[in-house]
Tab-separated table of C-alpha atoms in Angstrom:
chain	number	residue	atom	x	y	z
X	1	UNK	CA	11.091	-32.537	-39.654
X	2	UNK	CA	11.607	-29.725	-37.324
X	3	UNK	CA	10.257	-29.637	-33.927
X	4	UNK	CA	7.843	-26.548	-33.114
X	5	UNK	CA	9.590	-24.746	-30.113
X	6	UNK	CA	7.086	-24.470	-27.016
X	7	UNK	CA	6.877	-20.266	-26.067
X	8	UNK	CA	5.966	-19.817	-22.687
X	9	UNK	CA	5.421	-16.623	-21.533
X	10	UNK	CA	7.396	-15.454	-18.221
X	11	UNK	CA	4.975	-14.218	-15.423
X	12	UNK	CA	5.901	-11.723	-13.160
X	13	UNK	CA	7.554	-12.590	-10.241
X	14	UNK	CA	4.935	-12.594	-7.106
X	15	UNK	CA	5.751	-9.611	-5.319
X	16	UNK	CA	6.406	-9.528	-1.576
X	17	UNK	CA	4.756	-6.460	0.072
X	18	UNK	CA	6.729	-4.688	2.827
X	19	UNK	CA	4.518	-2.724	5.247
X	20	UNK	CA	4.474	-0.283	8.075
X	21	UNK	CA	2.249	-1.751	10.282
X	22	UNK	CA	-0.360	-4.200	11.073
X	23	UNK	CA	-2.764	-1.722	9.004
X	24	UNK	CA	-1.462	-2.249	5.563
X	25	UNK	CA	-0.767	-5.833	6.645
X	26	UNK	CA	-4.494	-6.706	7.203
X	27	UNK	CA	-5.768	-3.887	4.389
X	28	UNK	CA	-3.503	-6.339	1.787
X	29	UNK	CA	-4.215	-9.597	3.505
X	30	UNK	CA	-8.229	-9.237	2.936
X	31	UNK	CA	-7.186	-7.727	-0.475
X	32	UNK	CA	-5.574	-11.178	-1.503
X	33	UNK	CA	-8.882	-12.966	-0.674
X	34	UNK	CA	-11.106	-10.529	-1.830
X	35	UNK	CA	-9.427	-9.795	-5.002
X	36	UNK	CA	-7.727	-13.107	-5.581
X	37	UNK	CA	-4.295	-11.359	-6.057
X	38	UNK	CA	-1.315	-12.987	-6.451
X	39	UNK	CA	1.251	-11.016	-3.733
X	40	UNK	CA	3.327	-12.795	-0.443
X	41	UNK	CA	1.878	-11.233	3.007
X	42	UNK	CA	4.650	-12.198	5.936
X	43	UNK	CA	4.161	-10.735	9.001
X	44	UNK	CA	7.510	-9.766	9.385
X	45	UNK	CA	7.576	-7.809	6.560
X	46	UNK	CA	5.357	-5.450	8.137
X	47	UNK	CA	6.001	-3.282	10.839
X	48	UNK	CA	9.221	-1.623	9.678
X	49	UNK	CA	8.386	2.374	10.684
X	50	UNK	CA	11.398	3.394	9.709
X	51	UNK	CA	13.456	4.196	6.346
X	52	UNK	CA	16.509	1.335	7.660
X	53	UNK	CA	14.008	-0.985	8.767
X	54	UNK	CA	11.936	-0.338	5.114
X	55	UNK	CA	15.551	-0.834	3.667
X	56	UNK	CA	16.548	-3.593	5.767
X	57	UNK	CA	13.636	-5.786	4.363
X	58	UNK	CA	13.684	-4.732	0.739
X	59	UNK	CA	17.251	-6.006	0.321
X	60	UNK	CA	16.015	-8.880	1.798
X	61	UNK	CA	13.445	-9.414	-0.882
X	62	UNK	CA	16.105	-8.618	-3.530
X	63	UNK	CA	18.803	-11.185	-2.332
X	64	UNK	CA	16.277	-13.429	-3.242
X	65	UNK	CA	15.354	-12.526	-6.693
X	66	UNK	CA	12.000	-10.841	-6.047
X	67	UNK	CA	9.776	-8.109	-6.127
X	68	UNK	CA	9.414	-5.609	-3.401
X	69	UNK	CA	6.231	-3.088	-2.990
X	70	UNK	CA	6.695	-1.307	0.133
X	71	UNK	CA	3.781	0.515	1.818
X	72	UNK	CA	4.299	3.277	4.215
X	73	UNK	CA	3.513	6.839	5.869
X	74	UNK	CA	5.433	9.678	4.920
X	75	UNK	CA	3.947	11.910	7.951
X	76	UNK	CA	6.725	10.922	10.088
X	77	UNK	CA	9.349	12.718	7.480
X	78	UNK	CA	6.917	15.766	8.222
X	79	UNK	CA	8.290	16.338	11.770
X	80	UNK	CA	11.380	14.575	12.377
X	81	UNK	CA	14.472	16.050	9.736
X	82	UNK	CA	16.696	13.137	10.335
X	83	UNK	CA	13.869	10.642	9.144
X	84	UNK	CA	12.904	13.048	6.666
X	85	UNK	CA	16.643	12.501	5.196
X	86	UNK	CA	16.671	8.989	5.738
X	87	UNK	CA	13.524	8.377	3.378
X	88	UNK	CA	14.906	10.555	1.034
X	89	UNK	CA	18.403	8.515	0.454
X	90	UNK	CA	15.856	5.481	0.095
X	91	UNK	CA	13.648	7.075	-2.391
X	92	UNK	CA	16.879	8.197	-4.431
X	93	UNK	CA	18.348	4.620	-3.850
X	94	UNK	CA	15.527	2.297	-5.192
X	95	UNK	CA	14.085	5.002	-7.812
X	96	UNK	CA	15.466	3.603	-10.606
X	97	UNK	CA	15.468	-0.341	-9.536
X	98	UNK	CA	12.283	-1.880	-11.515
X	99	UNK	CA	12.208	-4.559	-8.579
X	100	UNK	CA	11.066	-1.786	-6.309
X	101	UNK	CA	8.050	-0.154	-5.708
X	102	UNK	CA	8.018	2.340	-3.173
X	103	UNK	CA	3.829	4.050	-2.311
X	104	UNK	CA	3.601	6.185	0.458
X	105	UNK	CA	0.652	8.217	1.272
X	106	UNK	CA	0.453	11.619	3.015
X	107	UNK	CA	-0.303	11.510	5.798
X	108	UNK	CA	-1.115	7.877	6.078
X	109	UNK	CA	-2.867	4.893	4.599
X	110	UNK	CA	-5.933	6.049	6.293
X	111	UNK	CA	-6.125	8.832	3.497
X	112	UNK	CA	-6.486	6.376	0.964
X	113	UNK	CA	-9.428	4.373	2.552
X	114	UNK	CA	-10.828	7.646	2.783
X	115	UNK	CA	-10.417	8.589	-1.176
X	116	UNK	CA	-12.762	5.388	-1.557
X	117	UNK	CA	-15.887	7.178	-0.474
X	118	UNK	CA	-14.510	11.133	-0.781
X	119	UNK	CA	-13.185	12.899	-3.289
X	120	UNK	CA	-10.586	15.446	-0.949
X	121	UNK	CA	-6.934	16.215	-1.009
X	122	UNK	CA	-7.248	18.734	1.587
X	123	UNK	CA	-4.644	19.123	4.770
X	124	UNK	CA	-4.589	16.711	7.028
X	125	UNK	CA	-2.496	17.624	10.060
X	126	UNK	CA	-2.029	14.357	11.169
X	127	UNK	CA	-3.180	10.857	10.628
X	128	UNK	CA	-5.858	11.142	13.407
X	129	UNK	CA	-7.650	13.458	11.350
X	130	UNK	CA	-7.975	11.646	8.102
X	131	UNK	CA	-8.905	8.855	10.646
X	132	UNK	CA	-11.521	11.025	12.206
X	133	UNK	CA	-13.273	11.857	8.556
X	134	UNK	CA	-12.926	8.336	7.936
X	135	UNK	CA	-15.003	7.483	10.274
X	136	UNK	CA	-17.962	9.047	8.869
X	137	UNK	CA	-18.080	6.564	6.461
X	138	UNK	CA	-16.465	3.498	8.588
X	139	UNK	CA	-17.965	4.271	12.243
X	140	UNK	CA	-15.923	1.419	13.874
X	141	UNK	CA	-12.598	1.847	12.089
X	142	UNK	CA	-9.858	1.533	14.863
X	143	UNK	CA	-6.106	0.667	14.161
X	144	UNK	CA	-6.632	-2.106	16.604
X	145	UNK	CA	-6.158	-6.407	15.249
X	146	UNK	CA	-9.339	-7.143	16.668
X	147	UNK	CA	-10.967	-4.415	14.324
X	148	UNK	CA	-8.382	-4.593	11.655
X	149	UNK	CA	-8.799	-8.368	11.362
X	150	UNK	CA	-12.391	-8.442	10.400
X	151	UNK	CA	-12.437	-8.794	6.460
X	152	UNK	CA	-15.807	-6.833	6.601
X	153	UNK	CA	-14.438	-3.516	6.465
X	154	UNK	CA	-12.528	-3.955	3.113
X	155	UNK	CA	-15.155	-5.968	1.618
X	156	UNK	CA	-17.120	-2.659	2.154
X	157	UNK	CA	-14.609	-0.737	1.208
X	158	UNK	CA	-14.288	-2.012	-2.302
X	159	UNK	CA	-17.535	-2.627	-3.143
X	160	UNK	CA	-19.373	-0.790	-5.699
X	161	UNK	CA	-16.478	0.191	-7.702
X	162	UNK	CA	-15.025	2.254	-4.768
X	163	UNK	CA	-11.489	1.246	-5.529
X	164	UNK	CA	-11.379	1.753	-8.796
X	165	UNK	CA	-12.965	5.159	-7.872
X	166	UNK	CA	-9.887	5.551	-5.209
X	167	UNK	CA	-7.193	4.984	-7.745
X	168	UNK	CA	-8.927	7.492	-10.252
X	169	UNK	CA	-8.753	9.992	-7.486
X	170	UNK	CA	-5.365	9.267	-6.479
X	171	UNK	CA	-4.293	9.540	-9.791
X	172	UNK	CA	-5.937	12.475	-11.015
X	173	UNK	CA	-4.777	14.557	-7.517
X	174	UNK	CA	-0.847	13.481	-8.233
X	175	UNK	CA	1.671	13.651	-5.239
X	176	UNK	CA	1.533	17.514	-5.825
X	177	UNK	CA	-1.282	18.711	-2.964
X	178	UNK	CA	-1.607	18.587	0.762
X	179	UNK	CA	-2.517	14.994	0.877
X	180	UNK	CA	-1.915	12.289	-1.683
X	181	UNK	CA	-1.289	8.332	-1.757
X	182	UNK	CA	0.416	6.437	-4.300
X	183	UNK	CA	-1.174	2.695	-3.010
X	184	UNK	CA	-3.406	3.212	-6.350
X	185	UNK	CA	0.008	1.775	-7.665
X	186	UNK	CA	-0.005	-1.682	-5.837
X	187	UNK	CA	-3.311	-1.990	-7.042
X	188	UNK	CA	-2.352	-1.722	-10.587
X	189	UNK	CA	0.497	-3.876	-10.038
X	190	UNK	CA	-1.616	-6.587	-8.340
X	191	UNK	CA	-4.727	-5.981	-10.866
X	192	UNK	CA	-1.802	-6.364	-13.944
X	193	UNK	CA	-0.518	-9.468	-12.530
X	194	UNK	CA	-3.711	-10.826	-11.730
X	195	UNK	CA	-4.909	-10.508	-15.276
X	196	UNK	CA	-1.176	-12.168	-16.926
């Protein structure tokens, strides 16, 4: 009598997120607990404000098998050639690698908490402005831990179907106008695992 073979389906590897700053590091950190998603948070992945320091960490991730979604501001590249070049060698360098996800928003993450209560892709001439509009719908918001740490202000952020209306907007608005995020991708990524 032949033995039935046991099929188990491969999940995806948990991905490790590699951030800018402590921003997306406490944005994704009260994500995991609101959400329930499956995704490593190290500090030391976050922080890295440049394109070698973004690289520098990704190959870490890879030398160890995994999965690396790497959050970070493209308004530097906006003023400053040399880092402008720099992300551009990384983008062409991990473009094709489907253990890479690279979502950067213009001018900063702050744009995408702000496509959560406004539909806009207007210019934003620096990250203090989207920050300044933000505000109108989070009065407190300040890139400071002791604000940043309070879950609070993602659990608002979310509720209501606001990020599902976020990645809508992000998607429908491309990478094409004067402002645009691609984090709607993490949250797919998180939201497909989640649901394996």
């Amino acid at each position: 009598m032949a033995r039935k073979a046991s099929i188990r389906t491969k999940k995806s590897p948990i991905p490790t997120l590699i951030g800018a700053g402590i921003t997306e590091q406490w944005y994704f950190k009260h994500l995991k607990t609101l959400k329930d998603y499956r995704v490593k948070i190290r500090p030391r992945f976050f922080g890295t404000e440049t394109a070698n320091g973004m690289t520098k960490r990704i190959e870490e991730v890879l030398r160890n098998d995994g999965f690396a979604i790497c959050v970070f501001d493209a308004d530097v590249s906006t003023w400053n050639e040399m880092e402008l070049k720099k992300w551009n060698a990384l983008r062409r360098k991990y473009k094709d690698n489907p253990s890479v996800m690279l979502c950067d928003s213009l001018p900063s993450i702050e744009y995408w908490f702000l496509l959560h209560y406004k539909n806009t892709n207007r210019y934003f001439g620096t990250s203090q402005a989207v920050i300044d509009d933000l505000k109108n719908f989070i009065p407190q918001y300040d890139k400071t831990e002791k604000f940043l740490q309070q879950e609070k202000w993602v659990d608002e952020m979310v509720d209501e179907g606001r990020q599902e209306e976020a990645c809508d907007r992000a998607k429908a608005f491309g990478t094409d106008g004067e402002s645009y995020t691609n984090v709607y991708k993490v949250i797919d990524e998180l939201n497909n695992i989640k649901n394996e």
